[in-house]
Coordinates of C-alpha atoms in Angstrom, one line a residue:
X1 CA 6.0 -115.9 103.7
X2 CA 3.9 -117.6 101.2
X3 CA 2.2 -114.8 99.6
X4 CA 5.1 -113.4 98.4
X5 CA 6.8 -116.4 96.5
X6 CA 3.8 -116.2 93.8
X7 CA 5.3 -112.4 93.8
X8 CA 8.6 -114.1 93.3
X9 CA 8.3 -116.2 91.0
X10 CA 6.2 -113.7 87.9
X11 CA 9.2 -111.4 88.8
X12 CA 11.8 -114.1 87.7
X13 CA 10.0 -114.9 85.0
X14 CA 10.1 -111.6 83.5
X15 CA 12.8 -110.7 84.4
X16 CA 15.0 -114.1 83.5
X17 CA 13.8 -113.0 79.2
X18 CA 15.1 -109.6 80.3
X19 CA 18.1 -110.9 81.1
X20 CA 18.4 -113.3 77.9
X21 CA 17.7 -110.9 75.9
X22 CA 19.8 -107.9 77.4
X23 CA 23.3 -110.9 76.4
X24 CA 22.3 -111.6 73.3
X25 CA 23.4 -108.7 71.3
X26 CA 26.2 -108.0 73.2
X27 CA 27.3 -111.8 72.3
X28 CA 26.2 -111.3 68.7
X29 CA 28.2 -108.4 68.9
X30 CA 31.8 -110.0 69.9
X31 CA 30.8 -112.4 67.3
X32 CA 30.5 -110.2 64.3
X33 CA 33.7 -107.7 65.9
X34 CA 35.7 -111.6 65.7
X35 CA 34.9 -111.4 62.7
X36 CA 35.0 -108.5 60.9
X37 CA 38.8 -109.0 62.5
X38 CA 39.0 -112.3 60.5
X39 CA 37.5 -110.8 57.3
X40 CA 40.3 -108.1 57.7
X41 CA 43.2 -110.4 58.3
X42 CA 42.6 -111.9 55.5
X43 CA 42.2 -108.9 53.5
X44 CA 45.6 -107.7 54.4
X45 CA 47.3 -111.0 53.6
X46 CA 45.4 -110.9 50.3
X47 CA 46.7 -106.5 49.5
X48 CA 50.2 -107.9 50.5
X49 CA 50.6 -110.8 48.6
X50 CA 49.4 -108.6 45.6
X51 CA 51.5 -105.6 45.9
X52 CA 53.8 -108.8 46.0
X53 CA 53.1 -110.0 43.6
X54 CA 53.3 -107.2 42.1
X55 CA 56.7 -106.2 43.2
X56 CA 58.3 -109.3 41.6
X57 CA 56.3 -108.6 38.5
X58 CA 57.7 -104.7 37.8
X59 CA 61.2 -106.0 38.9
X60 CA 60.4 -108.9 36.1
X61 CA 59.6 -106.2 33.4
X62 CA 62.6 -103.9 34.8
X63 CA 64.7 -107.1 34.7
X64 CA 63.1 -108.0 30.9
X65 CA 63.5 -104.8 29.9
X66 CA 67.3 -104.2 30.9
X67 CA 67.8 -107.5 28.9
X68 CA 65.9 -106.1 25.5
X69 CA 68.7 -102.7 25.9
X70 CA 70.9 -104.8 26.0
X71 CA 70.3 -107.1 23.7
X72 CA 70.0 -104.0 21.6
X73 CA 72.6 -102.4 22.4
X74 CA 75.6 -106.1 21.7
X75 CA 73.1 -105.7 18.3
X76 CA 73.9 -101.8 16.9
X77 CA 77.3 -102.4 18.1
X78 CA 78.0 -105.6 15.8
X79 CA 76.7 -104.2 12.9
X80 CA 78.9 -101.0 13.7
X81 CA 81.7 -103.8 13.9
X82 CA 80.3 -104.8 10.3
X83 CA 79.9 -101.4 9.0
X84 CA 83.6 -100.4 10.6
X85 CA 85.0 -103.8 9.0
X86 CA 84.2 -102.7 5.3
X87 CA 86.6 -101.2 3.4
X88 CA 88.5 -100.5 0.2
X89 CA 90.0 -103.2 -1.7
X90 CA 93.3 -102.7 -1.6
X91 CA 93.7 -104.3 -5.3
X92 CA 91.2 -101.1 -6.8
X93 CA 91.9 -97.7 -6.8
X94 CA 89.1 -94.9 -7.4
X95 CA 89.4 -91.2 -8.4
X96 CA 86.1 -88.2 -8.6
X97 CA 86.1 -85.6 -11.3
X98 CA 83.8 -83.1 -10.8
X99 CA 81.8 -81.9 -14.4
X100 CA 81.9 -78.4 -13.4
X101 CA 84.3 -78.3 -10.5
X102 CA 84.1 -77.5 -6.7
X103 CA 80.9 -75.6 -6.6
X104 CA 77.7 -76.8 -5.9
X105 CA 74.6 -74.4 -6.5
X106 CA 71.1 -75.3 -4.9
X107 CA 68.6 -76.9 -7.1
X108 CA 70.7 -77.1 -9.5
X109 CA 72.6 -80.8 -11.6
X110 CA 76.0 -82.1 -10.2
X111 CA 76.9 -84.5 -12.0
X112 CA 80.6 -86.3 -11.7
X113 CA 82.9 -88.7 -13.4
X114 CA 83.8 -92.0 -11.0
X115 CA 86.7 -94.4 -12.0
X116 CA 87.4 -96.9 -11.1
X117 CA 90.7 -99.0 -11.8
X118 CA 91.2 -103.3 -10.9
X119 CA 95.4 -103.5 -9.6
X120 CA 94.5 -107.9 -8.6
X121 CA 94.2 -111.2 -10.3
X122 CA 90.8 -111.4 -9.5
X123 CA 88.0 -110.0 -11.1
X124 CA 85.6 -107.3 -9.0
X125 CA 82.2 -107.0 -9.2
X126 CA 80.3 -103.0 -8.2
X127 CA 77.7 -103.6 -7.9
X128 CA 76.1 -99.6 -6.2
X129 CA 77.0 -96.2 -6.1
X130 CA 75.6 -94.1 -4.1
X131 CA 76.0 -90.4 -2.0
X132 CA 74.5 -88.3 0.4
X133 CA 75.0 -85.1 2.5
X134 CA 75.3 -85.4 5.8
X135 CA 75.9 -83.4 8.8
X136 CA 78.5 -81.7 9.6
X137 CA 79.4 -82.1 12.8
X138 CA 77.8 -85.6 12.7
X139 CA 78.4 -87.7 10.2
X140 CA 76.0 -90.3 11.5
X141 CA 73.0 -87.7 10.0
X142 CA 71.2 -87.5 7.2
X143 CA 70.0 -83.7 5.7
X144 CA 69.7 -85.0 2.0
X145 CA 69.9 -89.3 0.9
X146 CA 70.4 -89.5 -2.7
X147 CA 69.3 -92.6 -4.4
X148 CA 71.7 -95.2 -4.9
X149 CA 72.8 -96.1 -8.6
X150 CA 72.3 -99.5 -8.8
X151 CA 75.8 -100.8 -11.3
X152 CA 76.5 -104.5 -11.6
X153 CA 79.3 -104.1 -14.0
X154 CA 82.1 -106.9 -13.6
X155 CA 86.0 -105.0 -13.9
X156 CA 88.2 -107.9 -14.8
X157 CA 91.9 -107.7 -13.6
X158 CA 94.6 -104.9 -15.1
X159 CA 90.8 -103.0 -16.4
X160 CA 88.7 -100.1 -16.0
X161 CA 85.4 -98.4 -15.7
X162 CA 84.3 -94.9 -15.2
X163 CA 80.4 -94.8 -13.7
X164 CA 78.0 -91.2 -14.7
X165 CA 76.5 -89.7 -11.5
X166 CA 74.1 -86.5 -10.2
X167 CA 72.0 -85.7 -7.6
X168 CA 70.6 -82.3 -6.8
X169 CA 71.1 -80.1 -4.0
X170 CA 68.0 -79.1 -1.9
X171 CA 67.0 -75.5 -2.7
X172 CA 66.8 -74.5 1.2
X173 CA 70.1 -75.7 1.4
X174 CA 71.9 -73.1 -0.8
X175 CA 74.2 -71.0 2.2
X176 CA 75.4 -73.6 4.5
X177 CA 78.3 -76.3 4.7
X178 CA 77.4 -79.6 3.9
X179 CA 79.8 -82.8 4.9
X180 CA 79.4 -84.4 1.4
X181 CA 79.8 -88.3 1.2
X182 CA 80.2 -90.7 -1.7
X183 CA 80.1 -94.7 -0.8
X184 CA 81.5 -97.6 -3.8
X185 CA 80.3 -100.3 -3.0
X186 CA 81.8 -103.6 -4.8
X187 CA 82.9 -107.1 -4.0
X188 CA 85.7 -110.0 -5.2
X189 CA 84.7 -113.0 -7.0
X190 CA 85.0 -115.0 -3.7
X191 CA 82.3 -112.8 -1.9
X192 CA 84.4 -110.5 -0.1
X193 CA 82.3 -106.8 0.2
X194 CA 84.3 -104.3 0.5
X195 CA 82.7 -100.5 0.6
X196 CA 85.2 -97.4 -0.8
X197 CA 84.8 -93.9 0.4
X198 CA 85.4 -92.0 -2.9
X199 CA 84.0 -88.4 -2.0
X200 CA 83.9 -87.6 2.0
X201 CA 84.6 -84.2 2.7
X202 CA 82.7 -80.9 3.9
X203 CA 81.3 -78.9 1.0
X204 CA 79.7 -75.6 0.8
X205 CA 75.5 -75.1 -1.1
X206 CA 75.8 -72.3 -3.0
X207 CA 73.4 -70.7 -3.2
X208 CA 71.2 -70.1 -6.8
X209 CA 71.7 -66.9 -8.7
X210 CA 68.7 -65.8 -10.6
X211 CA 67.7 -63.1 -12.6
X212 CA 65.7 -61.1 -11.4
X213 CA 63.3 -61.4 -8.0
X214 CA 60.5 -59.6 -6.3
X215 CA 62.6 -58.0 -3.7
X216 CA 65.1 -56.7 -6.5
X217 CA 62.6 -55.6 -8.9
X218 CA 61.2 -53.1 -5.5
X219 CA 63.6 -52.0 -4.7
X220 CA 64.4 -50.7 -8.2
X221 CA 60.8 -48.9 -8.4
X222 CA 61.8 -47.6 -5.5
X223 CA 64.6 -46.3 -6.9
X224 CA 63.2 -44.6 -9.3
X225 CA 60.8 -43.3 -8.2
X226 CA 63.3 -41.9 -5.6
X227 CA 64.8 -40.1 -8.2
X228 CA 61.8 -38.9 -9.9
X229 CA 60.2 -37.1 -6.7
X230 CA 64.4 -35.6 -6.4
X231 CA 64.4 -34.4 -10.5
X232 CA 61.5 -32.3 -10.0
X233 CA 62.0 -30.9 -6.8
X234 CA 65.3 -29.3 -8.6
X235 CA 63.4 -28.5 -11.2
X236 CA 60.4 -26.5 -9.0
X237 CA 63.1 -24.8 -7.1
X238 CA 65.1 -23.9 -10.4
X239 CA 61.2 -22.3 -11.8
X240 CA 61.1 -20.1 -8.5
X241 CA 64.8 -18.6 -9.1
X242 CA 63.9 -17.6 -13.0
X243 CA 60.4 -15.6 -11.5
X244 CA 62.8 -14.5 -9.0
X245 CA 65.5 -13.0 -11.3
X246 CA 63.0 -12.1 -13.7
X247 CA 61.1 -9.4 -11.1
X248 CA 64.2 -7.8 -9.8
X249 CA 66.1 -4.8 -10.8
X250 CA 68.3 -5.1 -13.7
X251 CA 70.5 -2.0 -11.9
X252 CA 72.9 -4.8 -11.7
X253 CA 73.4 -6.6 -14.9
X254 CA 76.8 -5.8 -16.7
X255 CA 75.2 -4.6 -20.6
X256 CA 79.3 -3.6 -21.5
X257 CA 78.7 -5.9 -24.1
X258 CA 75.8 -5.4 -26.3
X259 CA 76.1 -2.7 -29.1
X260 CA 75.3 0.5 -28.5
X261 CA 72.9 0.8 -31.6
X262 CA 71.5 -2.3 -29.9
X263 CA 71.2 0.0 -26.7
X264 CA 69.6 2.3 -28.6
X265 CA 67.3 0.4 -30.0
X266 CA 66.1 -1.0 -27.2
X267 CA 66.3 2.7 -24.9
X268 CA 63.8 4.3 -27.6
X269 CA 61.4 0.8 -28.0
X270 CA 61.2 1.7 -23.6
X271 CA 60.5 5.5 -24.4
X272 CA 57.7 4.7 -27.4
X273 CA 56.2 2.5 -25.4
X274 CA 56.2 4.6 -22.2
X275 CA 55.1 8.0 -24.2
X276 CA 50.6 7.8 -24.8
X277 CA 50.1 6.6 -27.7
X278 CA 47.6 9.5 -29.9
X279 CA 44.2 9.2 -31.6
X280 CA 44.5 9.1 -36.0
X281 CA 42.4 12.2 -35.2
X282 CA 44.8 14.5 -32.9
X283 CA 47.4 13.0 -36.2
X284 CA 45.5 14.7 -39.0
X285 CA 44.7 18.0 -36.5
X286 CA 48.4 18.6 -35.7
X287 CA 49.5 17.5 -39.0
X288 CA 47.1 20.2 -41.1
X289 CA 47.9 23.1 -38.4
X290 CA 51.4 22.5 -39.5
X291 CA 50.7 22.8 -43.0
X292 CA 48.6 26.7 -42.5
X293 CA 51.8 27.9 -40.9

């Protein structure tokens, strides 16, 4: 028994460190696992907090946008209400006269005269006169806006004033209808602002009629060339018919209207042409033979 005791002690000493080494990594792994789980929990809580904060920020931004849109809509409604309240004064009359009538040619000057009559007991300050072309289906949409004419003229009670204004419709607008709006802006001595829509109707812009354009010139040149070809063709056809008539026989020609003497001369000339010509020597021999006899 005493012999095996040192061996058992030596075996115990060898087994004890091995057991410690085996237990150490397992404990460390368990510690690491617990630490990772704690970190994962912390990360999840942070993510949840971030998402919640972002959602709250988004909701706040949406609420701010909605509040801004509501504010803008209210401002627009207030502006429209203010604009709708600006009307013509019952103590003023306006008339308009287009110099060239109801003709609105494109790219040409359109001139009109506007008369203003003060029927009230207070003076009016005529501030400006403006005109614009608008879309016929929606008068809020401007097609062409002209420069406003600044007037600054005071019209006393029971007096009249006449203003002249001119504008030029754009050339691409020719041949189409547009809404023409002419406004006169004025105010009374108390500072009340008025606006009179002197003219508010749909008009048609007429196209400008020039003398000749490129298409018209080309059409005329083409028609002239075509007519010349037709004339040349008819001339050639008539010439070919004349040649055929000249080479055909005259048996079917009515010559009763020609005098008989003329016909005899024609026939004689044809016979002379058909008979063979004699040489001068044969003629002299024939003459001498006739004299001997």
